[in-house]
mmCIF file of C-alpha atoms and ligand atoms in Angstrom:
data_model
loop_
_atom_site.group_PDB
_atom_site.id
_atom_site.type_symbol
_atom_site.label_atom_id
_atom_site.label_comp_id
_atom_site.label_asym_id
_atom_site.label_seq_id
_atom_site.Cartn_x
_atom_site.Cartn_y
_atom_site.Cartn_z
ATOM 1 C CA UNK A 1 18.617 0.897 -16.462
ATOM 2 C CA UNK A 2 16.045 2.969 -18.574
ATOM 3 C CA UNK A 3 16.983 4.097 -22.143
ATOM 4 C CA UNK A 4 15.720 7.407 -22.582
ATOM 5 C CA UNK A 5 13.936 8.766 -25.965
ATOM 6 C CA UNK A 6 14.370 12.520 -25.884
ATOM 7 C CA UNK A 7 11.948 14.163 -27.762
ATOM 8 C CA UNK A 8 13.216 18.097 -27.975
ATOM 9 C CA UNK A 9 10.642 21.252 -29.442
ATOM 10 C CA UNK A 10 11.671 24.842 -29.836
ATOM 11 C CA UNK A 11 8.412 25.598 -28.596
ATOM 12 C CA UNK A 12 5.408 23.975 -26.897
ATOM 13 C CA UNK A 13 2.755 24.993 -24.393
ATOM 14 C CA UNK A 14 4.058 23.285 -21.441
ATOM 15 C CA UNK A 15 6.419 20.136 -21.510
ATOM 16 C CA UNK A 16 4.552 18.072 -18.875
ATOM 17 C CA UNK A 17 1.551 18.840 -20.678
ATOM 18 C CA UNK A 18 2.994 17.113 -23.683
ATOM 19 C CA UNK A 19 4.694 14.018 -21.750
ATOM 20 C CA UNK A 20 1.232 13.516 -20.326
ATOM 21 C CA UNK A 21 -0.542 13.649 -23.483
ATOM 22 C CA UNK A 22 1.900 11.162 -24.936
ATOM 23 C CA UNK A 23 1.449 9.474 -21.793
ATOM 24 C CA UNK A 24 -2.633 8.895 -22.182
ATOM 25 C CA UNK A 25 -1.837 8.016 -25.952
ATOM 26 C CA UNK A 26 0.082 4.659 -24.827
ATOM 27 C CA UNK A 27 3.783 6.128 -24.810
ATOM 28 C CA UNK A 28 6.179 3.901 -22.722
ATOM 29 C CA UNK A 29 8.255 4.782 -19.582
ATOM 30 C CA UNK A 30 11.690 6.276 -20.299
ATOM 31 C CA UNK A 31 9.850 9.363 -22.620
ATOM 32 C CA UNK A 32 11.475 12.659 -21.995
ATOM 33 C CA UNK A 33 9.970 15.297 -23.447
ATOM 34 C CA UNK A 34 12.250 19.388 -23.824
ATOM 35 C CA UNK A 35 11.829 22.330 -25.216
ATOM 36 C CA UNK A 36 13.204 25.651 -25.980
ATOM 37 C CA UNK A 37 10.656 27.802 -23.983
ATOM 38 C CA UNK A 38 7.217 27.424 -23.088
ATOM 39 C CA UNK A 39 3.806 28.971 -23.761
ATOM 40 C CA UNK A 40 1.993 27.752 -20.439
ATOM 41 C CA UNK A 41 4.974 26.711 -18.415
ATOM 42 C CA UNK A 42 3.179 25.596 -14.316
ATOM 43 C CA UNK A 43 4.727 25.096 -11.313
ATOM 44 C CA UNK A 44 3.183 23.400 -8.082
ATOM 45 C CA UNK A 45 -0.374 24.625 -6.299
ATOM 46 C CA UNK A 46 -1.659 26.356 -9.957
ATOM 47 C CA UNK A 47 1.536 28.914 -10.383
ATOM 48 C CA UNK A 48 3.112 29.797 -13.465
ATOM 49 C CA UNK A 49 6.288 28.979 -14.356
ATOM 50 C CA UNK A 50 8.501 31.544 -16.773
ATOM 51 C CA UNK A 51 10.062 29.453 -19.478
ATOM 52 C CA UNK A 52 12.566 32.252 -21.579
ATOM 53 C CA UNK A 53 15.183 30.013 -23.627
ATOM 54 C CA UNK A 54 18.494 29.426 -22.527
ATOM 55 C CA UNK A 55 16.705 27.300 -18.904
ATOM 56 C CA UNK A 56 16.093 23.748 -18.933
ATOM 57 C CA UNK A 57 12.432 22.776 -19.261
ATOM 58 C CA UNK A 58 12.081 18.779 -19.519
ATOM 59 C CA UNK A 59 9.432 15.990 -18.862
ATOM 60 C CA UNK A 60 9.845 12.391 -17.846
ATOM 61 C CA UNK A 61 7.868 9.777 -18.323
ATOM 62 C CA UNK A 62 7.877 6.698 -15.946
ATOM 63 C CA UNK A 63 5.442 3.717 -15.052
ATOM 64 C CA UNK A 64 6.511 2.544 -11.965
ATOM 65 C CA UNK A 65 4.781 -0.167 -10.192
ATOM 66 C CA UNK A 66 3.903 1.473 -6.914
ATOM 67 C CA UNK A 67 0.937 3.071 -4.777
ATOM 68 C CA UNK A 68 0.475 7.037 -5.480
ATOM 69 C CA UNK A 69 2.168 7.276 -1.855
ATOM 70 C CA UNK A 70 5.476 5.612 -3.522
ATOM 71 C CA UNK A 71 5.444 7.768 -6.506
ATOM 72 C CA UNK A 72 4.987 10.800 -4.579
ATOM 73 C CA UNK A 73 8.720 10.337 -3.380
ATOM 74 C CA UNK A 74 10.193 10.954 -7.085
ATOM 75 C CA UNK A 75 10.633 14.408 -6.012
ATOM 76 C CA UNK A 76 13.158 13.622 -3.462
ATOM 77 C CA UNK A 77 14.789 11.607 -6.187
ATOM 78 C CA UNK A 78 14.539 13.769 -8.579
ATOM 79 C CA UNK A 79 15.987 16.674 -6.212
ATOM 80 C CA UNK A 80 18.978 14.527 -5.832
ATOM 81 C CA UNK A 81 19.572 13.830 -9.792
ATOM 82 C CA UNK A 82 19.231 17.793 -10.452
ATOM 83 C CA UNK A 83 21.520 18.079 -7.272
ATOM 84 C CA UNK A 84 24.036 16.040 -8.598
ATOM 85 C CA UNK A 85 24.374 17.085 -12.091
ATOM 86 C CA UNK A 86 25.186 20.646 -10.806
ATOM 87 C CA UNK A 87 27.807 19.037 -8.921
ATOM 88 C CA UNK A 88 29.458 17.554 -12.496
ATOM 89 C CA UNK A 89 28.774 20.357 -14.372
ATOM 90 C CA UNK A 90 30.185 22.598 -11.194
ATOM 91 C CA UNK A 91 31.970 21.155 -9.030
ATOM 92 C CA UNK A 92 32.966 24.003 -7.419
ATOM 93 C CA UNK A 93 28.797 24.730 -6.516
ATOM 94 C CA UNK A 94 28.731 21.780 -4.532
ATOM 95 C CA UNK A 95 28.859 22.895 -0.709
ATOM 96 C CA UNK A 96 26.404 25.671 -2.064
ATOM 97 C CA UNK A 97 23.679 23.931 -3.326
ATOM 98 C CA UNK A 98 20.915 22.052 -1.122
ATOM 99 C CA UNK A 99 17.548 20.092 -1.541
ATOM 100 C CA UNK A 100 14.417 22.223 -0.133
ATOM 101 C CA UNK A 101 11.668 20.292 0.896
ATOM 102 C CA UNK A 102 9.903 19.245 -0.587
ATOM 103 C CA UNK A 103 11.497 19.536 -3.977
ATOM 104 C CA UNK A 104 12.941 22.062 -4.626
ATOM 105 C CA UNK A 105 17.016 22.586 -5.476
ATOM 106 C CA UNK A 106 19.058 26.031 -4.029
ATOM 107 C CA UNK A 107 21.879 27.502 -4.470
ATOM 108 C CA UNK A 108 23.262 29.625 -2.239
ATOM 109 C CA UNK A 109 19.546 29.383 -0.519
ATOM 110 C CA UNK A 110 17.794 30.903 -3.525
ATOM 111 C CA UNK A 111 15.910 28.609 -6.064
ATOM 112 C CA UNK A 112 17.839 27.181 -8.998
ATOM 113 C CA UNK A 113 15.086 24.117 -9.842
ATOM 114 C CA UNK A 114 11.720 23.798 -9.419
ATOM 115 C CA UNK A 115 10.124 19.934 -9.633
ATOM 116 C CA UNK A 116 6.228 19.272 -10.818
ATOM 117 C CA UNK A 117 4.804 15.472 -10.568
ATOM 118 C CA UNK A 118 1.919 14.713 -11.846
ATOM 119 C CA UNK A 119 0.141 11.595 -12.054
ATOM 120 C CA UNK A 120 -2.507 9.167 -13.256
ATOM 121 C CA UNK A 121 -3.841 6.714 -10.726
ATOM 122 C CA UNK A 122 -5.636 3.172 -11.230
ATOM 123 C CA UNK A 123 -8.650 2.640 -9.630
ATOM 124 C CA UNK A 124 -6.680 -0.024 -7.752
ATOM 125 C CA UNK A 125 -4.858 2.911 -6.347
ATOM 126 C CA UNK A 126 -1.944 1.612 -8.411
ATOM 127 C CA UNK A 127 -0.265 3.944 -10.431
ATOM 128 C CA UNK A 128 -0.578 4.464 -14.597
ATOM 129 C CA UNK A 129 2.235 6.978 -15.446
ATOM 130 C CA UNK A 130 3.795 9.773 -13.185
ATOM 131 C CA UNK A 131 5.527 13.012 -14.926
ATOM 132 C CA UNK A 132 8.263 14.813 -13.521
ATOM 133 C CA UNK A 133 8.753 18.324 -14.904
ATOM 134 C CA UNK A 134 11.605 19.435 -13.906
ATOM 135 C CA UNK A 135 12.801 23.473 -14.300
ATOM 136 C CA UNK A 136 16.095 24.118 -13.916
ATOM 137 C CA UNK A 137 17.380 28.102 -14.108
ATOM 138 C CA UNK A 138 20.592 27.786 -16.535
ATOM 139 C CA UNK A 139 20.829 31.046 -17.563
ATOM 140 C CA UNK A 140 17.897 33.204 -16.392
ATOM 141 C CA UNK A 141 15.832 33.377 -12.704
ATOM 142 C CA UNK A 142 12.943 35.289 -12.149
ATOM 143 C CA UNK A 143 12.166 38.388 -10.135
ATOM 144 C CA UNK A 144 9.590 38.848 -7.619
ATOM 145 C CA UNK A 145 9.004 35.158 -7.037
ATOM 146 C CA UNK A 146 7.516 34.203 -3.188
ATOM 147 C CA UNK A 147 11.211 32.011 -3.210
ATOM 148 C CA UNK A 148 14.130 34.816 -4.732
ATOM 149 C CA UNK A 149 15.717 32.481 -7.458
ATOM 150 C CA UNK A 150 19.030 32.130 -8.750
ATOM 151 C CA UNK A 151 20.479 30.809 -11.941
ATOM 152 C CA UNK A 152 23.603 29.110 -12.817
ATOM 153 C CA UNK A 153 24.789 31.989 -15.194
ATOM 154 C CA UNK A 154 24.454 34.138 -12.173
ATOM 155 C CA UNK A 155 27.496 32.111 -10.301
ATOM 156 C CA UNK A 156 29.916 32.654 -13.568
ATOM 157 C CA UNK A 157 28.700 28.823 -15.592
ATOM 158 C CA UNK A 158 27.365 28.342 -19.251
ATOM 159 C CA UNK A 159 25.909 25.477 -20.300
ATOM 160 C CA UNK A 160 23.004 25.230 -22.151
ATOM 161 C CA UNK A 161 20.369 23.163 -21.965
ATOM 162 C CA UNK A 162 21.648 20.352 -24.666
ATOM 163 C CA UNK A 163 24.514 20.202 -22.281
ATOM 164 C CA UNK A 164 23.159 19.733 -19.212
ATOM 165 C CA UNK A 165 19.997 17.233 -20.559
ATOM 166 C CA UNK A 166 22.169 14.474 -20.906
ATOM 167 C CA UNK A 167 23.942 14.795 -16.931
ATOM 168 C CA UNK A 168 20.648 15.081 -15.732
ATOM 169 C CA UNK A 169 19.491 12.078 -17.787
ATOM 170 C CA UNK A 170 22.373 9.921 -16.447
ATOM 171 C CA UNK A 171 22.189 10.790 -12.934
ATOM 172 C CA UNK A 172 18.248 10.586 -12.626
ATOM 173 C CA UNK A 173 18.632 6.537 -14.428
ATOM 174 C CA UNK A 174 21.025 5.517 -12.151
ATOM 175 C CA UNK A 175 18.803 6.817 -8.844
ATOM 176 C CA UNK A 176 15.374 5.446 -10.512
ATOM 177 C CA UNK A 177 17.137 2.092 -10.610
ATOM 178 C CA UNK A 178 18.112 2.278 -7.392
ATOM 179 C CA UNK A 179 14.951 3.582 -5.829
ATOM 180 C CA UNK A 180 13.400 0.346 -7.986
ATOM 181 C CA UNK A 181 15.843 -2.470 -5.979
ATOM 182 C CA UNK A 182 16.126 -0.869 -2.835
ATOM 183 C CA UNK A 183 13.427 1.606 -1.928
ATOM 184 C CA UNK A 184 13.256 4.865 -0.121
ATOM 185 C CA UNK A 185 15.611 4.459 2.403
ATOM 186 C CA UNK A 186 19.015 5.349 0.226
ATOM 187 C CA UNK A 187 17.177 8.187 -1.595
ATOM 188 C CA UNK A 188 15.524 9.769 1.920
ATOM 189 C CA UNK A 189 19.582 8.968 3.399
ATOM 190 C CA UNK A 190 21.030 11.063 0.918
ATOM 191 C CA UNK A 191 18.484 13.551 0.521
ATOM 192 C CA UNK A 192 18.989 14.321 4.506
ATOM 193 C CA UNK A 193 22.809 14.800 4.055
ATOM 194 C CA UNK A 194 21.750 17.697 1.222
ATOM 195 C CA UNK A 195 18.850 19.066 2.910
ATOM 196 C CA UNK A 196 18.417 23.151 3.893
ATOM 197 C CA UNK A 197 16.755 23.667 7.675
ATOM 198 C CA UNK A 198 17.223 20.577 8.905
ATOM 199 C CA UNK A 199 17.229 21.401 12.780
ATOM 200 C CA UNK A 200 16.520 24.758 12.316
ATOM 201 C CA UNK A 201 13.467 26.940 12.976
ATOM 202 C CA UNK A 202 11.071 27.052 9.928
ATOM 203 C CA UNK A 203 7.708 28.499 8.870
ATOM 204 C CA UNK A 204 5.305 26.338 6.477
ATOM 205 C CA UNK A 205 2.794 28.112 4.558
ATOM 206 C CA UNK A 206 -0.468 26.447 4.436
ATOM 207 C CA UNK A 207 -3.335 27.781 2.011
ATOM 208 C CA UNK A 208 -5.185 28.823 4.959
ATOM 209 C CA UNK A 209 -2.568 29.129 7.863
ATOM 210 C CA UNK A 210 1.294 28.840 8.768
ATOM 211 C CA UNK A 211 3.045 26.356 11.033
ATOM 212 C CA UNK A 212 6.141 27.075 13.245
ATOM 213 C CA UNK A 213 8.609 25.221 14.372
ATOM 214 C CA UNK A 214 11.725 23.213 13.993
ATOM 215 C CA UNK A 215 12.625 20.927 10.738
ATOM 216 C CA UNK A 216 13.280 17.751 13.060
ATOM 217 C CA UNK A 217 13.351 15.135 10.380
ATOM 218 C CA UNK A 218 11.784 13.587 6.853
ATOM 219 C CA UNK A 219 10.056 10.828 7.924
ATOM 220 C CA UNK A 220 9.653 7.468 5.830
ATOM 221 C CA UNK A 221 6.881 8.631 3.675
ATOM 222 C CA UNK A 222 8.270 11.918 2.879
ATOM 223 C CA UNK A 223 6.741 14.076 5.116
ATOM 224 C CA UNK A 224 8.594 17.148 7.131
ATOM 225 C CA UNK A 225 8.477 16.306 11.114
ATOM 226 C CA UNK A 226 8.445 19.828 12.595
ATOM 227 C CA UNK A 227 8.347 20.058 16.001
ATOM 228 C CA UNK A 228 6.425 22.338 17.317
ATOM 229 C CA UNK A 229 6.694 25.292 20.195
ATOM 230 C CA UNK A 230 3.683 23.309 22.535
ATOM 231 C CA UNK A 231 6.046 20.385 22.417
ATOM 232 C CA UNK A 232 4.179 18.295 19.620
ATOM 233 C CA UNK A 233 5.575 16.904 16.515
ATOM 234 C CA UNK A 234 3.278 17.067 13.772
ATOM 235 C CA UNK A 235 3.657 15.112 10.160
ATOM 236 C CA UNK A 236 3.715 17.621 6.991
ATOM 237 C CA UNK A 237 2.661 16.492 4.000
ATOM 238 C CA UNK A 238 2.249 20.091 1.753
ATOM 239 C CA UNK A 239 3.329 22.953 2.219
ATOM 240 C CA UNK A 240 5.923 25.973 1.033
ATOM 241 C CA UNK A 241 8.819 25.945 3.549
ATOM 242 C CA UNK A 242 10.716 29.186 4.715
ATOM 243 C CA UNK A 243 13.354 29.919 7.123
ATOM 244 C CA UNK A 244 11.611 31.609 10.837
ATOM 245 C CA UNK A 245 13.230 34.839 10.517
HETATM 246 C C1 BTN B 1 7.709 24.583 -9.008
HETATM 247 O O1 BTN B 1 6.690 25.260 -8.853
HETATM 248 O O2 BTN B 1 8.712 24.753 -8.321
HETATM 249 C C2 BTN B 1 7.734 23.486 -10.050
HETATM 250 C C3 BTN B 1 8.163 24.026 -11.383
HETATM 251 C C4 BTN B 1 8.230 22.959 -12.474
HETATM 252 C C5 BTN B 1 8.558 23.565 -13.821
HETATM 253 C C6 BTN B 1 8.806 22.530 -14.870
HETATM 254 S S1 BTN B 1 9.517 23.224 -16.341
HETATM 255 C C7 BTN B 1 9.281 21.710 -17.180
HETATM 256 C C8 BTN B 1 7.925 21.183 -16.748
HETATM 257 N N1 BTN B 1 6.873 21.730 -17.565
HETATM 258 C C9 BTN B 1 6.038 22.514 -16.862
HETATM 259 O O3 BTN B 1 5.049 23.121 -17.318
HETATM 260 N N2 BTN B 1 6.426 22.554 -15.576
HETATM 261 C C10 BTN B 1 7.608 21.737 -15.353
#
């Protein structure tokens, strides 16, 4: 099982920014890098993300040896390690909360975490390090985001981010290890059993154009099968998923 070495700031620009930095100076796997708040916080495709203290901001470090397709399914993983320390902090959340693909955590359908990887690749397509940010909306969610958010504080629990850190840290160890032995296949099987839309109509948001249909299945590399109105099924890869109003 990893040891992790926390390394906590009150402030910093952006905590993956940091890990990855440490990252390109040599650090090992198991780094985790928090702060406070942050300066120049990012989410996925270029957004911001709003980083006011009290939320959890954190940054892991890991080396595994796989492809960039294998590494690209730590956000499923890490979607079920947020997941699940909710559930310990509150268990009464649990039949409320849900994994949105592709990684994304809700509660009550609005979004409580948001999950950044970013990588360095070999040029044997192997990969160097991976970072997972990972946002998750303790006591504060933002207005006016394309997703509505909610935080934790919003559903009546306080814990701040010292207190949740080390949940998180637990419950993310024991699924890396097990993604490690066994592969995929347990984190995709429990990731199903938590997702939102499965079987249900949908609308993915493309840069340049939207696809509708129904969230059939994820299939073994991660992608989103939707099938689709003209009777195909068609493999996503990217994209920001809604519900087909
Ligand atoms: C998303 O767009 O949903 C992903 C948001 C990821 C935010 C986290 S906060 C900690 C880490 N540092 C960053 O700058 N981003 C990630």
């Amino acid at each position: 099982m990893l040891s992790w070495r926390v390394d906590a700031h009150a402030a910093i620009d952006s905590t993956n920014e940091e890990a990855r930095r440490q990252a390109e100076a040599s650090a090992a796997e198991g780094l985790c890098v928090t702060a406070l708040t942050q300066t120049a916080g990012r989410g996925r495709r270029g957004r911001a993300w709003e980083s006011p203290e009290g939320n959890l901001f954190a940054s892991l470090l890991l080396r595994p040896k796989v492809s960039a397709a294998e590494a690209a399914k730590l956000g499923f993983l890490t979607s079920l390690a947020v997941t699940e320390a909710v559930d310990e902090v509150a268990p009464r959340l649990t039949p409320r909360l849900a994994c949105k693909w592709p990684n994304d955590v809700l509660l009550d359908g609005a979004k409580l975490s948001g999950i950044l990887l970013e990588s360095r690749t070999r040029a044997d397509a192997g990969i160097d390090f991976v970072v997972v940010g990972i946002g998750v909306n303790l006591a504060w969610a933002p207005a006016g985001t394309p997703y509505p958010a909610t935080s934790l504080k919003l559903h009546g629990v306080t814990i701040p981010p010292r207190g949740f850190l080390p949940v998180l840290l637990a419950r993310y160890g024991a699924w890396y290890a097990r993604w490690q032995e066994e592969g995929f296949a347990p984190v995709r099987e429990a990731w199903l059993k938590r997702a939102q839309g499965i079987g249900r109509p949908v609308v993915v948001r493309l840069p340049d154009k939207e696809l509708h249909g129904i969230f059939a299945a994820l299939d073994e590399t991660g992608a989103l099968l939707l099938d689709q109105p003209d009777g195909g099924r068609q493999a996503v890869t990217a994209g920001d998923v809604f519900p087909a109003t």
